[in-house]
PDB file of C-alpha atoms in Angstrom:
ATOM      1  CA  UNK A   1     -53.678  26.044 -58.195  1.00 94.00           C
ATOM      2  CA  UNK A   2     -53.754  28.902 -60.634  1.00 95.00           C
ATOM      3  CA  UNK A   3     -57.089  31.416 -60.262  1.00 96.00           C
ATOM      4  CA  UNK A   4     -56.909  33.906 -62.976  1.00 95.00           C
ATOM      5  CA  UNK A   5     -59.926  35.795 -65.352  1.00 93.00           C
ATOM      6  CA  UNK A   6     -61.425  33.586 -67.915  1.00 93.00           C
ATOM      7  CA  UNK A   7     -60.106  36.337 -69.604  1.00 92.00           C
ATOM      8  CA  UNK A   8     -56.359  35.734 -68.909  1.00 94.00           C
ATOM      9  CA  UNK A   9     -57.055  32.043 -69.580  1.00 94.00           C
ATOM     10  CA  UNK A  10     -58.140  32.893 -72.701  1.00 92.00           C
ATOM     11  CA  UNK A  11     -55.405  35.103 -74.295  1.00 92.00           C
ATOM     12  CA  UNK A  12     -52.790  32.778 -72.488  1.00 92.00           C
ATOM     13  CA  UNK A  13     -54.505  29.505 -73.643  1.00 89.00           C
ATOM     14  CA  UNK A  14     -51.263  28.249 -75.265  1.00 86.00           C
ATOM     15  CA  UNK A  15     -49.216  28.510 -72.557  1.00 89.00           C
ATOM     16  CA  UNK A  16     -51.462  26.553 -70.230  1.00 88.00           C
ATOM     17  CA  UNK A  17     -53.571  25.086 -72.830  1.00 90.00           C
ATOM     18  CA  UNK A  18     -51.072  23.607 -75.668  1.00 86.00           C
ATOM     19  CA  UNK A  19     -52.853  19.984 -75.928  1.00 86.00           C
ATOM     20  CA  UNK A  20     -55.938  21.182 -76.239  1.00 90.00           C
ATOM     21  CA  UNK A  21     -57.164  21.965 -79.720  1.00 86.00           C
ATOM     22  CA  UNK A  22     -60.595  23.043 -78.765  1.00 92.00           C
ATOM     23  CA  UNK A  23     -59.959  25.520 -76.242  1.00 93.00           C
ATOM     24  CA  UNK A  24     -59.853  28.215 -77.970  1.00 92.00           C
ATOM     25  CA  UNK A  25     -62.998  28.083 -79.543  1.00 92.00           C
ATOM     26  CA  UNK A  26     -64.978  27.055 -76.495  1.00 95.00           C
ATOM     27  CA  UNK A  27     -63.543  30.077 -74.304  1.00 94.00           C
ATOM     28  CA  UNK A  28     -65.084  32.071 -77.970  1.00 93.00           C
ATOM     29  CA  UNK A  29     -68.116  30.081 -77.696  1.00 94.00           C
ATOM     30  CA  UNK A  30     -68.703  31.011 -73.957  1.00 93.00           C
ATOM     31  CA  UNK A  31     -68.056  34.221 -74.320  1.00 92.00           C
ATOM     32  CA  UNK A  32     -70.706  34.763 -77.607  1.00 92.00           C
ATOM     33  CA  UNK A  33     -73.323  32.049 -75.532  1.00 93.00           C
ATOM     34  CA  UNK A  34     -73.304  34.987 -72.413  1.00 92.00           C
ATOM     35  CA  UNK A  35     -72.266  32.316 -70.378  1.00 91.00           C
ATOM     36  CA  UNK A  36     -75.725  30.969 -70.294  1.00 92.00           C
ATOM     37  CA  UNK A  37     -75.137  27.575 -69.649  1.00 91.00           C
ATOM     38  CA  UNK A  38     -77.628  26.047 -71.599  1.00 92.00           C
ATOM     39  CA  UNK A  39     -76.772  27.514 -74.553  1.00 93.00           C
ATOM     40  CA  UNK A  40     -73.016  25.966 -74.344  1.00 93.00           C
ATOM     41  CA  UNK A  41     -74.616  22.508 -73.610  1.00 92.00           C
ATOM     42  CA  UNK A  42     -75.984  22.492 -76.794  1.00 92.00           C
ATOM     43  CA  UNK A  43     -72.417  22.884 -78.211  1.00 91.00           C
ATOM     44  CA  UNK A  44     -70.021  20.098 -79.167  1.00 90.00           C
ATOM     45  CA  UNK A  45     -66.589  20.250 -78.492  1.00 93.00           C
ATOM     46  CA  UNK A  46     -65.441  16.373 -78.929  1.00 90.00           C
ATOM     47  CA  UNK A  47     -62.044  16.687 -77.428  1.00 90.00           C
ATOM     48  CA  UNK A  48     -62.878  18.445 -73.916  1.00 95.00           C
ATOM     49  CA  UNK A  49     -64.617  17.060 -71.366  1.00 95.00           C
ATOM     50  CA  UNK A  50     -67.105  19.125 -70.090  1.00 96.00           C
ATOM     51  CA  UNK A  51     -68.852  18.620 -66.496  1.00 96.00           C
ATOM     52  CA  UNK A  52     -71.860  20.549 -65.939  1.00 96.00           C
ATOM     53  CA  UNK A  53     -73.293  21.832 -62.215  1.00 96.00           C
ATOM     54  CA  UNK A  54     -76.107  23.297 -61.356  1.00 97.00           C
ATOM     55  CA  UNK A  55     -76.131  23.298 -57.285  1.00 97.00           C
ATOM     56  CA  UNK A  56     -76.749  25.230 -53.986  1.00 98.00           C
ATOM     57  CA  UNK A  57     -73.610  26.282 -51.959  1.00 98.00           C
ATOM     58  CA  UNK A  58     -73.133  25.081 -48.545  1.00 97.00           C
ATOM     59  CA  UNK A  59     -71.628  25.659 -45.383  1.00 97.00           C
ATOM     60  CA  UNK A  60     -67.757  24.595 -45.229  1.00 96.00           C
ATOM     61  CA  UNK A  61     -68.379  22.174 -42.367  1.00 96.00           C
ATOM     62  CA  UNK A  62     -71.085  20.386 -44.579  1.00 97.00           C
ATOM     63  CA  UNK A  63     -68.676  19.915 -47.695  1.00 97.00           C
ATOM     64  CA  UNK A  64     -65.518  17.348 -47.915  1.00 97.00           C
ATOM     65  CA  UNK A  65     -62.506  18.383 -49.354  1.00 98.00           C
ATOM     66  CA  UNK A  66     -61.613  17.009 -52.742  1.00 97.00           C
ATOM     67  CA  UNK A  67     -58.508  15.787 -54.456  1.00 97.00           C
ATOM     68  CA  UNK A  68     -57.995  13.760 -58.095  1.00 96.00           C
ATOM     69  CA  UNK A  69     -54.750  11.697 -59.134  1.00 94.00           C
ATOM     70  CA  UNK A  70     -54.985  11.879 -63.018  1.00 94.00           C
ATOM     71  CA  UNK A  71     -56.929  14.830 -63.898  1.00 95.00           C
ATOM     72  CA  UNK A  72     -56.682  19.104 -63.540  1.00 96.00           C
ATOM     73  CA  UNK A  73     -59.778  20.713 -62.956  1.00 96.00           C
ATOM     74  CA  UNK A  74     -60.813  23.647 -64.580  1.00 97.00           C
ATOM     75  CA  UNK A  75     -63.469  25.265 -62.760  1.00 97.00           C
ATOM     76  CA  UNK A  76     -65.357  27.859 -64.719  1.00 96.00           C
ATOM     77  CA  UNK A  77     -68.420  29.437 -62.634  1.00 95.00           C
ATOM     78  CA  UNK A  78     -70.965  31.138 -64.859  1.00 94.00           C
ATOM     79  CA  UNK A  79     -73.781  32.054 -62.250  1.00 95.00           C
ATOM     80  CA  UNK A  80     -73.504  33.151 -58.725  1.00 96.00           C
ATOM     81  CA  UNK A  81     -70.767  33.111 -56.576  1.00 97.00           C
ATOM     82  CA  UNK A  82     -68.767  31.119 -54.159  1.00 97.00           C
ATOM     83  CA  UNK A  83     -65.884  30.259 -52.347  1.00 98.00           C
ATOM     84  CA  UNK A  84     -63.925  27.504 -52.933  1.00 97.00           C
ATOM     85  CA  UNK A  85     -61.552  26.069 -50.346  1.00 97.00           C
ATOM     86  CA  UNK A  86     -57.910  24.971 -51.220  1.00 96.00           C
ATOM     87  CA  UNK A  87     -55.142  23.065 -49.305  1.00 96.00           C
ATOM     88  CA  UNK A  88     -52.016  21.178 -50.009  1.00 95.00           C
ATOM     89  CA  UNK A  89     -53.074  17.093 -50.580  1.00 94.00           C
ATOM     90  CA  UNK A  90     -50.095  16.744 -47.474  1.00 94.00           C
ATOM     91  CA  UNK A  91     -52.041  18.515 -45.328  1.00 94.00           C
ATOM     92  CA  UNK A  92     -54.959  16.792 -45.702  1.00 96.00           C
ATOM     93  CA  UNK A  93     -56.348  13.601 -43.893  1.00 97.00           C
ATOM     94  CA  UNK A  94     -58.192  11.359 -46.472  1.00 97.00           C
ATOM     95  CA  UNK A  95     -62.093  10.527 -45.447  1.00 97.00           C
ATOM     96  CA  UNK A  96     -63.184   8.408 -47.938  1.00 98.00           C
ATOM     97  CA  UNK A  97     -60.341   6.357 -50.029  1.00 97.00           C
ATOM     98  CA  UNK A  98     -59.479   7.202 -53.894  1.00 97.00           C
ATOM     99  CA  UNK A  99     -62.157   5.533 -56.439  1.00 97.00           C
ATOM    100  CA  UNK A 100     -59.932   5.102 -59.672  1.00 95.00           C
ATOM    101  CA  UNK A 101     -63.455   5.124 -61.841  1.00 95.00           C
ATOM    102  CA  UNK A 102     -64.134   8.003 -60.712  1.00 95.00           C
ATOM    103  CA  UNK A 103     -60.789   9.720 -59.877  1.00 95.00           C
ATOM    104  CA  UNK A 104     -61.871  11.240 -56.841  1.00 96.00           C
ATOM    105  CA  UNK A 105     -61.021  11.190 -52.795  1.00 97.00           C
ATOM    106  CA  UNK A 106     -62.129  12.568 -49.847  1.00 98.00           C
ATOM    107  CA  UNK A 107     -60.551  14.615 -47.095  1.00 98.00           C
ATOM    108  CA  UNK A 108     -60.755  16.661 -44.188  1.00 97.00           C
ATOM    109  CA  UNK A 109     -58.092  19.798 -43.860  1.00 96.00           C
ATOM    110  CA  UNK A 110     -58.084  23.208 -42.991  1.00 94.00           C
ATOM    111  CA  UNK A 111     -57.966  25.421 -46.215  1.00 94.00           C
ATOM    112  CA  UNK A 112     -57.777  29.089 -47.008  1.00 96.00           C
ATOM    113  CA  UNK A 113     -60.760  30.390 -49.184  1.00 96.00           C
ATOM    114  CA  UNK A 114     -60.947  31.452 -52.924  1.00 96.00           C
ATOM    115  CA  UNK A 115     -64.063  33.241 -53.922  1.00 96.00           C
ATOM    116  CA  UNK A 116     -64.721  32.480 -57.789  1.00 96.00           C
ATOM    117  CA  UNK A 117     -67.528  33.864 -59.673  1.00 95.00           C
ATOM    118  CA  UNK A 118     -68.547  34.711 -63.369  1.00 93.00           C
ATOM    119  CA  UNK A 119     -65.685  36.024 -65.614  1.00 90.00           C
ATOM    120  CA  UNK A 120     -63.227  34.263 -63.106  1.00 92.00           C
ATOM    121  CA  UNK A 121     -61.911  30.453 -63.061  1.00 95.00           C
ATOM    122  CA  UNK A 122     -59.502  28.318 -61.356  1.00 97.00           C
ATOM    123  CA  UNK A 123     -57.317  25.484 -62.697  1.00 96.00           C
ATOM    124  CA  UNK A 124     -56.471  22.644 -59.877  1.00 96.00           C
ATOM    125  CA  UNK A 125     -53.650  20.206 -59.890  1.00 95.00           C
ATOM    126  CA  UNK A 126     -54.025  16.693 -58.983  1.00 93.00           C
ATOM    127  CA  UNK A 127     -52.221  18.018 -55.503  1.00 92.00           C
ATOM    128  CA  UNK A 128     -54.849  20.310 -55.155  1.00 96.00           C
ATOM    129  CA  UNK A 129     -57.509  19.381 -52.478  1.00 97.00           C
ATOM    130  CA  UNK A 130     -60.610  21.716 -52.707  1.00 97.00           C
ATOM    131  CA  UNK A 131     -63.591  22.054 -51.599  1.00 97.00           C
ATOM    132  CA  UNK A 132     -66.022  23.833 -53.858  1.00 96.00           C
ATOM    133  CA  UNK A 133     -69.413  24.927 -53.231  1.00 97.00           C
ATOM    134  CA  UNK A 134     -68.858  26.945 -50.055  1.00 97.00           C
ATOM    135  CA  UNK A 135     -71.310  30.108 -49.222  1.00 97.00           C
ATOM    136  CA  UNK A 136     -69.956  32.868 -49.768  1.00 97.00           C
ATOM    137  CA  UNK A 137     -72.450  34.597 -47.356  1.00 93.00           C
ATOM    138  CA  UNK A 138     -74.953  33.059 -45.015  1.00 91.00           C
ATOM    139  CA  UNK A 139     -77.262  32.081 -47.259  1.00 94.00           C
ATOM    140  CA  UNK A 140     -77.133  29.416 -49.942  1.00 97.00           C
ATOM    141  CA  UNK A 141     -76.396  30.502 -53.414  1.00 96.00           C
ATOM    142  CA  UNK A 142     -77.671  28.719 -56.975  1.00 97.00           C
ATOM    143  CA  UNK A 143     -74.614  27.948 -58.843  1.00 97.00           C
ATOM    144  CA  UNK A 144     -73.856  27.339 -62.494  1.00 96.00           C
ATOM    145  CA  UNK A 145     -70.752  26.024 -63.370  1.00 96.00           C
ATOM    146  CA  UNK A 146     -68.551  23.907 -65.581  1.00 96.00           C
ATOM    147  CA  UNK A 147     -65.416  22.093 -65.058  1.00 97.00           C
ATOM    148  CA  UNK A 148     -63.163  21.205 -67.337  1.00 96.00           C
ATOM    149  CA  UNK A 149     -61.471  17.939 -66.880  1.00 96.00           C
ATOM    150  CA  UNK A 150     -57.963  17.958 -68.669  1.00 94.00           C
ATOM    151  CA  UNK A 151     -55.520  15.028 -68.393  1.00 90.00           C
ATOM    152  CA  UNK A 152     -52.031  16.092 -67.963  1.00 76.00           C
ATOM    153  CA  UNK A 153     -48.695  13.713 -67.879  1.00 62.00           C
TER     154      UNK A 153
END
């Protein structure tokens, strides 16, 4: 797990971002768009793959943990805050079994929190599990976000 300023993604985008031609001009694009995230929607960038949420956080009891087996998440929140919980995949006990089509399991740990909000973002391995979505304070929270799903050998 690496959380870092979009910023620092940015200027550091080939060292974490080599295989990725487009990267550079979508961090340029978000940054000109205001990070209003319908603007970028409206935006084509054919090599990335772009997941767009718009959501309410929860409480951590009411949210699985989540891990992936072929793709890094990197999870880019552009409205509102919240935390999102990380733990080892080892110290995790799975929930609900891995889906290859969708590249996603469930689990149940103990994690320690991460609070991410605009002008931050955090990349997560495949060994990753998180939980994302968590209040940050008691009450719920409208989120905008995007992840972006990169495939890594």
């Amino acid at each position: 797990m690496i959380y870092d300023t979009i910023k620092n993604f940015k200027e550091k985008s080939n060292f974490y971002f080599s295989d990725l031609p487009e990267i550079d001009r979508f961090f340029i694009a978000l940054e000109e768009a205001n990070y209003e995230i319908d603007k970028i929607k409206e935006m084509k960038f054919e090599t990335l793959d772009l997941r767009f949420g718009e959501y309410e956080t929860k409480k951590s009891e009411d949210v699985l943990f989540e891990a992936h087996r072929k793709l890094w998440d990197l999870q880019i929140v552009l409205e509102g805050e919240e935390y999102v919980e990380y733990a080892p995949i080892e110290e995790m006990q799975e929930e609900i079994p891995y889906d290859e089509g969708k590249d996603i399991a469930f689990y149940v740990a103990t994690g320690e929190k991460i609070k991410i909000k605009r002008g931050n973002a955090v990349m997560l391995a495949p060994w990753d599990g998180h939980k994302p979505g968590i209040n940050v304070d008691e009450q719920p929270q409208k989120i905008k976000k995007i992840v972006i799903k990169i495939e890594r050998n």
